[in-house]
PDB file of C-alpha atoms in Angstrom:
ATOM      1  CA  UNK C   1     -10.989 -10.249   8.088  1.00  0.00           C
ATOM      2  CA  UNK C   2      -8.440 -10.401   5.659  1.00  0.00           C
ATOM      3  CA  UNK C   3      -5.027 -11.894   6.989  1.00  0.00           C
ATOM      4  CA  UNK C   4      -1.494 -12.439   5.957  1.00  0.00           C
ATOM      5  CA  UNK C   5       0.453 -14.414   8.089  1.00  0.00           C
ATOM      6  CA  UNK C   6       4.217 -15.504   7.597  1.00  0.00           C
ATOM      7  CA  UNK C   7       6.487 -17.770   9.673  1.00  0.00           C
ATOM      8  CA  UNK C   8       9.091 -17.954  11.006  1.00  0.00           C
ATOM      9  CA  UNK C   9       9.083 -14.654  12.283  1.00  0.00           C
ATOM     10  CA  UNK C  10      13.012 -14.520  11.885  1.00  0.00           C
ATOM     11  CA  UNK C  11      15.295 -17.099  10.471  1.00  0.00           C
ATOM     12  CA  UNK C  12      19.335 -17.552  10.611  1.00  0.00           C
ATOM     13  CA  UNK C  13      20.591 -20.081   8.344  1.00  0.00           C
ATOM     14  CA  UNK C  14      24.630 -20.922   6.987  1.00  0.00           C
ATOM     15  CA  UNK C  15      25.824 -19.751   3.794  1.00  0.00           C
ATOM     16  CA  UNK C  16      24.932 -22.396   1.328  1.00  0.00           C
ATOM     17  CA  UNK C  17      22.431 -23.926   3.261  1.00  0.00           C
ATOM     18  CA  UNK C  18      18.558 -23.573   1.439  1.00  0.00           C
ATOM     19  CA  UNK C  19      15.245 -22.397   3.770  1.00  0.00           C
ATOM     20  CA  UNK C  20      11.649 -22.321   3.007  1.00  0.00           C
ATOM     21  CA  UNK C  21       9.524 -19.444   4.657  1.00  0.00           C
ATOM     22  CA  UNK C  22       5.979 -19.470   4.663  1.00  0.00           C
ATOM     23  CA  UNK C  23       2.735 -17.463   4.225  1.00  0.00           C
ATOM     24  CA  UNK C  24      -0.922 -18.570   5.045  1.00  0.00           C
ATOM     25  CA  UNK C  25      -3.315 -16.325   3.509  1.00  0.00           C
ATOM     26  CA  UNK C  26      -7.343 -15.589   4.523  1.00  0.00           C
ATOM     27  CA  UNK C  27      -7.569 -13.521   1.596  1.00  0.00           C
ATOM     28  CA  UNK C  28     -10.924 -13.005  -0.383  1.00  0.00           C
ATOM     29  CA  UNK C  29     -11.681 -13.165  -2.993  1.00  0.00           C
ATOM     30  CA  UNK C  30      -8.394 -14.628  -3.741  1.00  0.00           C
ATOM     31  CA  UNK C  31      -6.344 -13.412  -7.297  1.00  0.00           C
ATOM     32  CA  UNK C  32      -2.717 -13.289  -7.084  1.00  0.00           C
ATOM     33  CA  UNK C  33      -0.384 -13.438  -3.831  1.00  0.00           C
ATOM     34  CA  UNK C  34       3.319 -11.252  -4.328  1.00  0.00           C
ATOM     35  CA  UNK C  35       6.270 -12.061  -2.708  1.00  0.00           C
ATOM     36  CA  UNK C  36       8.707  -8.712  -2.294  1.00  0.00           C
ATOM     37  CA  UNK C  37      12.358  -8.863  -0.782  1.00  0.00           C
ATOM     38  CA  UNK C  38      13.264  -5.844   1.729  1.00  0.00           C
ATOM     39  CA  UNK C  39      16.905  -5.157   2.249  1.00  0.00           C
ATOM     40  CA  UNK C  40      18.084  -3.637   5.393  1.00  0.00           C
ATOM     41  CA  UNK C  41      17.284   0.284   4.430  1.00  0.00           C
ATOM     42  CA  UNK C  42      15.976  -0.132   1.225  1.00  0.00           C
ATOM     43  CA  UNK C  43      12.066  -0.593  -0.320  1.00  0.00           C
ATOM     44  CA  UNK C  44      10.831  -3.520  -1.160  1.00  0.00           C
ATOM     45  CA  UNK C  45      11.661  -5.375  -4.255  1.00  0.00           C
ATOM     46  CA  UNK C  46       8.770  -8.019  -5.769  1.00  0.00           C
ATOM     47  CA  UNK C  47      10.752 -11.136  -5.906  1.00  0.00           C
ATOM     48  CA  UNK C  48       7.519 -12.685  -7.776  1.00  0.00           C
ATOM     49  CA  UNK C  49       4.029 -13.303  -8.111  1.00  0.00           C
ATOM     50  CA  UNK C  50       1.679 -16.460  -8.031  1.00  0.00           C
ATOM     51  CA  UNK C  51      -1.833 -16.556  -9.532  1.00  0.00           C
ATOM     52  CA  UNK C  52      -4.518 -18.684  -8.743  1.00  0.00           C
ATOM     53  CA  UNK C  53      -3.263 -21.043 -11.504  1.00  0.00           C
ATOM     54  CA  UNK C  54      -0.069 -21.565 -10.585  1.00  0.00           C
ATOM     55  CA  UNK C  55       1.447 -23.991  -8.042  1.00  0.00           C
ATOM     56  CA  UNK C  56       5.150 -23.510  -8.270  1.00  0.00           C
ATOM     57  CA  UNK C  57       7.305 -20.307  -9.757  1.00  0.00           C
ATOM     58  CA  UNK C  58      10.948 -19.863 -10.381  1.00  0.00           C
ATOM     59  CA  UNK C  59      13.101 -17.284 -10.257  1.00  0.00           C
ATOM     60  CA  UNK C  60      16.886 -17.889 -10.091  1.00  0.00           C
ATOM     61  CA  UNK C  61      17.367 -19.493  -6.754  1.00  0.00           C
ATOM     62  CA  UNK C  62      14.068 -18.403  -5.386  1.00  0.00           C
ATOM     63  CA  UNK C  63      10.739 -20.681  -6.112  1.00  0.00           C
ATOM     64  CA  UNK C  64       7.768 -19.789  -4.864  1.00  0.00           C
ATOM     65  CA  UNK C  65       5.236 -22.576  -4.440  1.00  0.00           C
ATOM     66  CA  UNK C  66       0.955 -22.021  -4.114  1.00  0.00           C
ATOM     67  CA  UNK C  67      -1.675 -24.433  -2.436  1.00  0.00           C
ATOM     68  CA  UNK C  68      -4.406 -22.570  -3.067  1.00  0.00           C
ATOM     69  CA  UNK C  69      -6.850 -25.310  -1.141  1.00  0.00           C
ATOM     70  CA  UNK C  70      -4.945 -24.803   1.963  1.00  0.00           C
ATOM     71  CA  UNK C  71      -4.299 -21.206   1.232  1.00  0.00           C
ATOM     72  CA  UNK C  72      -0.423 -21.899   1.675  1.00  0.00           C
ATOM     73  CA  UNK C  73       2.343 -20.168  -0.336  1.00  0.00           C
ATOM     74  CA  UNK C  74       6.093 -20.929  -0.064  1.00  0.00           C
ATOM     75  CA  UNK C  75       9.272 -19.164  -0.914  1.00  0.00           C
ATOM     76  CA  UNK C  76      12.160 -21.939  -0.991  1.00  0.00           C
ATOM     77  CA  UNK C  77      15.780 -20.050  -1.219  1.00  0.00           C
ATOM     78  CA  UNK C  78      18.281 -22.624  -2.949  1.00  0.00           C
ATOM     79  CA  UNK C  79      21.953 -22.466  -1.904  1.00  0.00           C
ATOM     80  CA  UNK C  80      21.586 -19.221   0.427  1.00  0.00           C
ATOM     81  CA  UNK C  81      23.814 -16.576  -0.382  1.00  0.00           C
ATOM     82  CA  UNK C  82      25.259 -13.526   2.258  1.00  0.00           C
ATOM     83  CA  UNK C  83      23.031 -11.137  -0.156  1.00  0.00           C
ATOM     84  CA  UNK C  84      19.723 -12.956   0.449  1.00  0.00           C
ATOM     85  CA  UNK C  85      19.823 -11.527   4.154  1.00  0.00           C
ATOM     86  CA  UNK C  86      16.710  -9.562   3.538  1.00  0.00           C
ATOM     87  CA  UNK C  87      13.040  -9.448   5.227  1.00  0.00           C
ATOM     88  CA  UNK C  88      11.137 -11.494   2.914  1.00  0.00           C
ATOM     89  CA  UNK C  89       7.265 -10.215   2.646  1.00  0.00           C
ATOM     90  CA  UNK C  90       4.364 -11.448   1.502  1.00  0.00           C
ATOM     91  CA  UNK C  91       1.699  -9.871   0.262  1.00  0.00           C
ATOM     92  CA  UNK C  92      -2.028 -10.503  -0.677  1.00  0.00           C
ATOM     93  CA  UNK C  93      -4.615  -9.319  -2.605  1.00  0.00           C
ATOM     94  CA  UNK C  94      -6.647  -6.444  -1.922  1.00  0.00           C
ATOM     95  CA  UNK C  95      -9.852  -8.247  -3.272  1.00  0.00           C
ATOM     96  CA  UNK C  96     -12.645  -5.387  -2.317  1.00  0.00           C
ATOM     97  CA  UNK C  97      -9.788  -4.079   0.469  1.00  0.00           C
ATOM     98  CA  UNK C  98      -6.777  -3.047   1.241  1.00  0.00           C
ATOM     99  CA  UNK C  99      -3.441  -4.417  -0.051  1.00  0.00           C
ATOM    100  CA  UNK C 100      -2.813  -6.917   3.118  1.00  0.00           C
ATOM    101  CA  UNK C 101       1.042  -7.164   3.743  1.00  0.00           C
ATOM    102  CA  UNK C 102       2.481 -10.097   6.284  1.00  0.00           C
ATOM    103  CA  UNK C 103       4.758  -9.051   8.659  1.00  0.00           C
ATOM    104  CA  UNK C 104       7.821 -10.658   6.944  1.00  0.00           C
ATOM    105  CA  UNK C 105      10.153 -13.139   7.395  1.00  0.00           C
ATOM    106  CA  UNK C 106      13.497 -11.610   8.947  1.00  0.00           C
ATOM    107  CA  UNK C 107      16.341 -14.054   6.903  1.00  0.00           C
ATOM    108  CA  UNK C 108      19.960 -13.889   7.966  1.00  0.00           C
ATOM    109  CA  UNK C 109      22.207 -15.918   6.113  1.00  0.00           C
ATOM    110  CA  UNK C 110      25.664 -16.368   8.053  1.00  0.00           C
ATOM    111  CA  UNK C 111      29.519 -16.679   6.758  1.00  0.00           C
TER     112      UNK C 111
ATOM    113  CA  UNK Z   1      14.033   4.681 -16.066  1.00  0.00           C
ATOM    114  CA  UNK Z   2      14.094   5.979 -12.527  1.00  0.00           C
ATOM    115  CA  UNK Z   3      12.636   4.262  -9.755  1.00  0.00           C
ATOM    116  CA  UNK Z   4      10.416   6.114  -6.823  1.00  0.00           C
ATOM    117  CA  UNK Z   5      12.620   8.894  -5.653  1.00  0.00           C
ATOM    118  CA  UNK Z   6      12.094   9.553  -1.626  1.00  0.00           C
ATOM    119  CA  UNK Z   7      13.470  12.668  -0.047  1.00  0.00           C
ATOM    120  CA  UNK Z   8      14.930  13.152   2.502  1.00  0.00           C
ATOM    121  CA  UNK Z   9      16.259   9.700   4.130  1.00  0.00           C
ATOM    122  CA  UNK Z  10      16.555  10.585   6.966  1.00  0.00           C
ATOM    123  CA  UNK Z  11      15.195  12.825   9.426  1.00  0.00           C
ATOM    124  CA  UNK Z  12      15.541  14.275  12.752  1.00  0.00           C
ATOM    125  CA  UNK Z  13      12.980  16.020  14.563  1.00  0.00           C
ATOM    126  CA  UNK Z  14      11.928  17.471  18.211  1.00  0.00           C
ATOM    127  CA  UNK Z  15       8.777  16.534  19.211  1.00  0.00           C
ATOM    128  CA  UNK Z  16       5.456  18.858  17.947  1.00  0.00           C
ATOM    129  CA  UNK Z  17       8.225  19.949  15.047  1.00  0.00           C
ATOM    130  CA  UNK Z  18       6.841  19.785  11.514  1.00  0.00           C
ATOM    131  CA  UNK Z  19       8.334  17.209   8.588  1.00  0.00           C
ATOM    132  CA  UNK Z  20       7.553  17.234   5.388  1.00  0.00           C
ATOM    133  CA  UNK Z  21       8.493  13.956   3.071  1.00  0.00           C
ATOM    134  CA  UNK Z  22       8.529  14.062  -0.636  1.00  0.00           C
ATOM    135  CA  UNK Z  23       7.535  11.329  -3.485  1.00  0.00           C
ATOM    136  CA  UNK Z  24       8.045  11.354  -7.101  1.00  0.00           C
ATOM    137  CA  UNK Z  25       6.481   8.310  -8.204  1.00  0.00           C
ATOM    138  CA  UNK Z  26       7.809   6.391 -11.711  1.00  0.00           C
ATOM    139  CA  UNK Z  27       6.513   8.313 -14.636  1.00  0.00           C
ATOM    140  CA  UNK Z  28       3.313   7.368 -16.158  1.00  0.00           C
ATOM    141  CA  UNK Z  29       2.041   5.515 -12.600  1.00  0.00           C
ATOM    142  CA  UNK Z  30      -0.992   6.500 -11.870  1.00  0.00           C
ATOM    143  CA  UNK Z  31      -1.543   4.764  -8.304  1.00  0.00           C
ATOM    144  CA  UNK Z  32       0.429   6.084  -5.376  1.00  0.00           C
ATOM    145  CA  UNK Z  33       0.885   4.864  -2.001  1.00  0.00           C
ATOM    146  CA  UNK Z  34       2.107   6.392   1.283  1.00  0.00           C
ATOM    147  CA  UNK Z  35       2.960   3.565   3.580  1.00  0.00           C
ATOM    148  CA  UNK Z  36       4.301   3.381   7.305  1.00  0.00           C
ATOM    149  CA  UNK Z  37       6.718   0.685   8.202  1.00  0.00           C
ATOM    150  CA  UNK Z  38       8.077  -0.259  12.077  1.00  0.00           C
ATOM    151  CA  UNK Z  39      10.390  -1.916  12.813  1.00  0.00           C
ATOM    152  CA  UNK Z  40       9.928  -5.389  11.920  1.00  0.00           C
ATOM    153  CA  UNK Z  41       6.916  -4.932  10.626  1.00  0.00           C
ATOM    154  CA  UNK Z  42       5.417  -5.087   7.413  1.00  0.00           C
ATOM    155  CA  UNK Z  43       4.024  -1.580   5.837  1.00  0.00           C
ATOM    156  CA  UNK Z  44       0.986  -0.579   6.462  1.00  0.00           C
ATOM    157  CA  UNK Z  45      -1.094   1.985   4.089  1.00  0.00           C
ATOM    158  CA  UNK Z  46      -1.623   5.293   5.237  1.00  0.00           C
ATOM    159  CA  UNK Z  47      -3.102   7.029   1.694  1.00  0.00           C
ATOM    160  CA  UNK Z  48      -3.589   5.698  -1.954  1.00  0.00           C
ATOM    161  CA  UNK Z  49      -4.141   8.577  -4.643  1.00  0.00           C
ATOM    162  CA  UNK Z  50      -5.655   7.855  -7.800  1.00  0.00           C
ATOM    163  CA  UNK Z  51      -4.078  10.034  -9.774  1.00  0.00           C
ATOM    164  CA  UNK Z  52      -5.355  13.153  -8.039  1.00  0.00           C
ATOM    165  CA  UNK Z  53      -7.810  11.688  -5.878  1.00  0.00           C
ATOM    166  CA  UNK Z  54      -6.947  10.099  -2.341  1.00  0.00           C
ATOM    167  CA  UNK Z  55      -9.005   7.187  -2.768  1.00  0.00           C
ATOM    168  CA  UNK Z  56      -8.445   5.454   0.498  1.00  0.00           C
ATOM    169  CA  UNK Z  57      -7.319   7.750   3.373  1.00  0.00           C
ATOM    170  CA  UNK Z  58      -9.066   5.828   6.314  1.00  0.00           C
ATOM    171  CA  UNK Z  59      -5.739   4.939   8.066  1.00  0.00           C
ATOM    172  CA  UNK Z  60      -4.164   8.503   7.982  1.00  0.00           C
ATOM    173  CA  UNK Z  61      -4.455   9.764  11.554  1.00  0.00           C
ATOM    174  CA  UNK Z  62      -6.054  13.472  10.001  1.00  0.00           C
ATOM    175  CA  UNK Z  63      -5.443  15.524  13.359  1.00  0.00           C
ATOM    176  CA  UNK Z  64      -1.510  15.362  12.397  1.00  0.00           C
ATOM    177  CA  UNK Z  65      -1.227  14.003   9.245  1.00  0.00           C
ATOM    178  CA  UNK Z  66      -1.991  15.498   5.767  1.00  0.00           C
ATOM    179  CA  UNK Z  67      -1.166  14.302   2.294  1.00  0.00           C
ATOM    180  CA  UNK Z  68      -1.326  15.763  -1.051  1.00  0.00           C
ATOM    181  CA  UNK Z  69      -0.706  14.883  -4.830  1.00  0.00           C
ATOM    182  CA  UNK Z  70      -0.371  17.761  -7.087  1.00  0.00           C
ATOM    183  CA  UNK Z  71      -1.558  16.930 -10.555  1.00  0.00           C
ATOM    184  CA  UNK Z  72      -1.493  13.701  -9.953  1.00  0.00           C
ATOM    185  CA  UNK Z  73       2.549  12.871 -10.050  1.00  0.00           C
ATOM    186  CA  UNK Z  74       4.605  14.364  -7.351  1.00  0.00           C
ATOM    187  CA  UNK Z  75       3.198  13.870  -3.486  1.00  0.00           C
ATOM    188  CA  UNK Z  76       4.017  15.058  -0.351  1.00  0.00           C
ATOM    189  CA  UNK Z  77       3.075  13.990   3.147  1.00  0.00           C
ATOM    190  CA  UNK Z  78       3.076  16.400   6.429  1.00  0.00           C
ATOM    191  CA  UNK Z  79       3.383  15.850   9.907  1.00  0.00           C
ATOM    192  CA  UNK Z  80       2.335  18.324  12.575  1.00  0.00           C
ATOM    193  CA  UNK Z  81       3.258  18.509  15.097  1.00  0.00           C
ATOM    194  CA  UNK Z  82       5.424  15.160  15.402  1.00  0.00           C
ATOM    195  CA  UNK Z  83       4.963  12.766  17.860  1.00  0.00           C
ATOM    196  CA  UNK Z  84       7.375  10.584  19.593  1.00  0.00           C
ATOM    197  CA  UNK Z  85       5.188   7.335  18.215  1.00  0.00           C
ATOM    198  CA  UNK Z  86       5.675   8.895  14.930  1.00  0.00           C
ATOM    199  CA  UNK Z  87       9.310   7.457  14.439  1.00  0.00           C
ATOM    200  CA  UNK Z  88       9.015   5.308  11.680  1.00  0.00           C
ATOM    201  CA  UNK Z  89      10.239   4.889   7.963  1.00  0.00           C
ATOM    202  CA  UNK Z  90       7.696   6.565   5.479  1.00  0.00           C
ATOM    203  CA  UNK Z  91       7.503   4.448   2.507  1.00  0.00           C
ATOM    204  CA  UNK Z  92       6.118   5.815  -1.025  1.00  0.00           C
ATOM    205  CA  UNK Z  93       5.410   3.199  -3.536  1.00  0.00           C
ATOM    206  CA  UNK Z  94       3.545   3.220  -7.001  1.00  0.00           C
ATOM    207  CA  UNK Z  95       1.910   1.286  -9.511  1.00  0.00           C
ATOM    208  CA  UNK Z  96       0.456   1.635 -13.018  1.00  0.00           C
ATOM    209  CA  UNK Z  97      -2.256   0.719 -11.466  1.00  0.00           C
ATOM    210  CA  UNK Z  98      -4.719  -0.702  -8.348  1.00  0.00           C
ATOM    211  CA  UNK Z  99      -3.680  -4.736  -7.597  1.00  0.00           C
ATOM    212  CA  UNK Z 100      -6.814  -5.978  -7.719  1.00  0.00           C
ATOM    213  CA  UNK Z 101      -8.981  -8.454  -9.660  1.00  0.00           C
ATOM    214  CA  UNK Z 102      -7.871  -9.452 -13.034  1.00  0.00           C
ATOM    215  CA  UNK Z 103      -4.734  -6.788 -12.362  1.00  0.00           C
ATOM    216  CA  UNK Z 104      -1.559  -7.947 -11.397  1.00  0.00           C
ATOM    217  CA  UNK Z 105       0.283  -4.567 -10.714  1.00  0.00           C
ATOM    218  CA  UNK Z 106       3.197  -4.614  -8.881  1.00  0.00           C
ATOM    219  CA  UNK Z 107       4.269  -2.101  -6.154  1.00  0.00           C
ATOM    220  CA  UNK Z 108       7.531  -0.093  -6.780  1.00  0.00           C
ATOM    221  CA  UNK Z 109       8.988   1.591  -3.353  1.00  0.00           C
ATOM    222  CA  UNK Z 110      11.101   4.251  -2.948  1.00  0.00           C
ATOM    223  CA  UNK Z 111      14.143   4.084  -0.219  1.00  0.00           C
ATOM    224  CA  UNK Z 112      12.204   5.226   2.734  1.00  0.00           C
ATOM    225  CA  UNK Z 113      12.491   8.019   4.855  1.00  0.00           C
ATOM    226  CA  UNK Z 114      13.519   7.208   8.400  1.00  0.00           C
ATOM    227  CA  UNK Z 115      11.599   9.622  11.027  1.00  0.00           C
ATOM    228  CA  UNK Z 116      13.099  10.057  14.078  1.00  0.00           C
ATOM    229  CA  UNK Z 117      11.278  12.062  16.306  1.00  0.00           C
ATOM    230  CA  UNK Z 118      13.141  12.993  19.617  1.00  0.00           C
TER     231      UNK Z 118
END
């Protein structure tokens, strides 16, 4: 069965401070793995994507990392702002399936 | 351009009421999801239309729930009667097309519609 699965489940970290959440994937055939941003109330946002060529992706203060012998991805949040308090999710390929979405990483940064 | 417009955004209901949620998806998107979100949860798909076509229904609980896309851009999804398990925010999303092999396409979400059902 194909599985998402993200820890930790909920994360509170200090304003400035950086955190890495994680996602370990069972997904097969395995293309590209997303990584979307959900603020309280709002829709998800993709944040960015990693292909099975790439092992590490930048994007402003997020970088998203992929092992894809392990079947690891990372999202590493540099110098945590108040606005990156946000469920991060991750999601993986549909291969011959469904889209398979993790349950998300709740992040709260704090003043 | 605009993004996935969701109405309403919020809802309150009796139990066995009807609701009705509307999507408009971004122009020129021909993939459109209806998605179900709790509470700390991730989504989780209830019906992706191909243009027209539902293409994978198999989570929509069909004694309550019905979904349509009229010519293949706007969409609507129905509840009746409500349920109290029902509360839940109603995500629509679209892409240009399926994320799949050798496509990349990325999911755009509306706001949500929050479903209380009381």
């Amino acid at each position: 069965k194909n599985q998402v699965e993200q820890s930790p489940q909920s994360l509170i970290i200090l304003e400035g401070k950086n955190c890495t959440l994680q996602c370990n994937y069972t997904v097969s055939p395995f293309s590209n793995l997303r990584w979307y941003k959900q603020d309280t109330g709002r829709g998800p946002v993709s944040l960015t994507i990693m292909t099975f060529s790439e092992n590490t992706k930048s994007n402003g203060r997020y970088t998203a990392t992929l092992d894809a012998d392990t079947k690891q991805s990372s999202l590493h949040i540099t110098a945590s702002q108040l606005s990156d308090s946000a469920s991060y999710i991750c999601v993986g390929p549909p291969g011959f399936q469904k889209l398979v979405f993790g349950t998300g990483t709740r992040l709260l940064v704090s003043p | 351009e605009a993004g996935v417009v969701q109405s309403p955004r919020y809802k309150i209901i009796e139990k066995k009421q009807p609701v009705a949620f509307w999507c408009n998806p971004i122009s020129g998107h021909n993939t459109l999801y209806w998605y179900l979100q709790n509470l700390g949860q991730g989504p989780e798909l209830l019906i992706r239309y191909e243009n027209e076509e539902a293409v994978d229904d198999s989570q929509l609980p069909k004694d309550r729930f019905s979904a349509e896309r009229l010519k293949g851009v706007d969409s609507t999804l129905k509840i009746q009667p409500a349920e109290l398990g029902d509360s839940a925010v109603y995500l629509c999303a679209s892409s240009l097309d399926y994320p799949g092999q050798g496509s990349t396409g990325e999911l755009f979400f509306g706001e949500g519609s929050r479903l209380t059902v009381l």
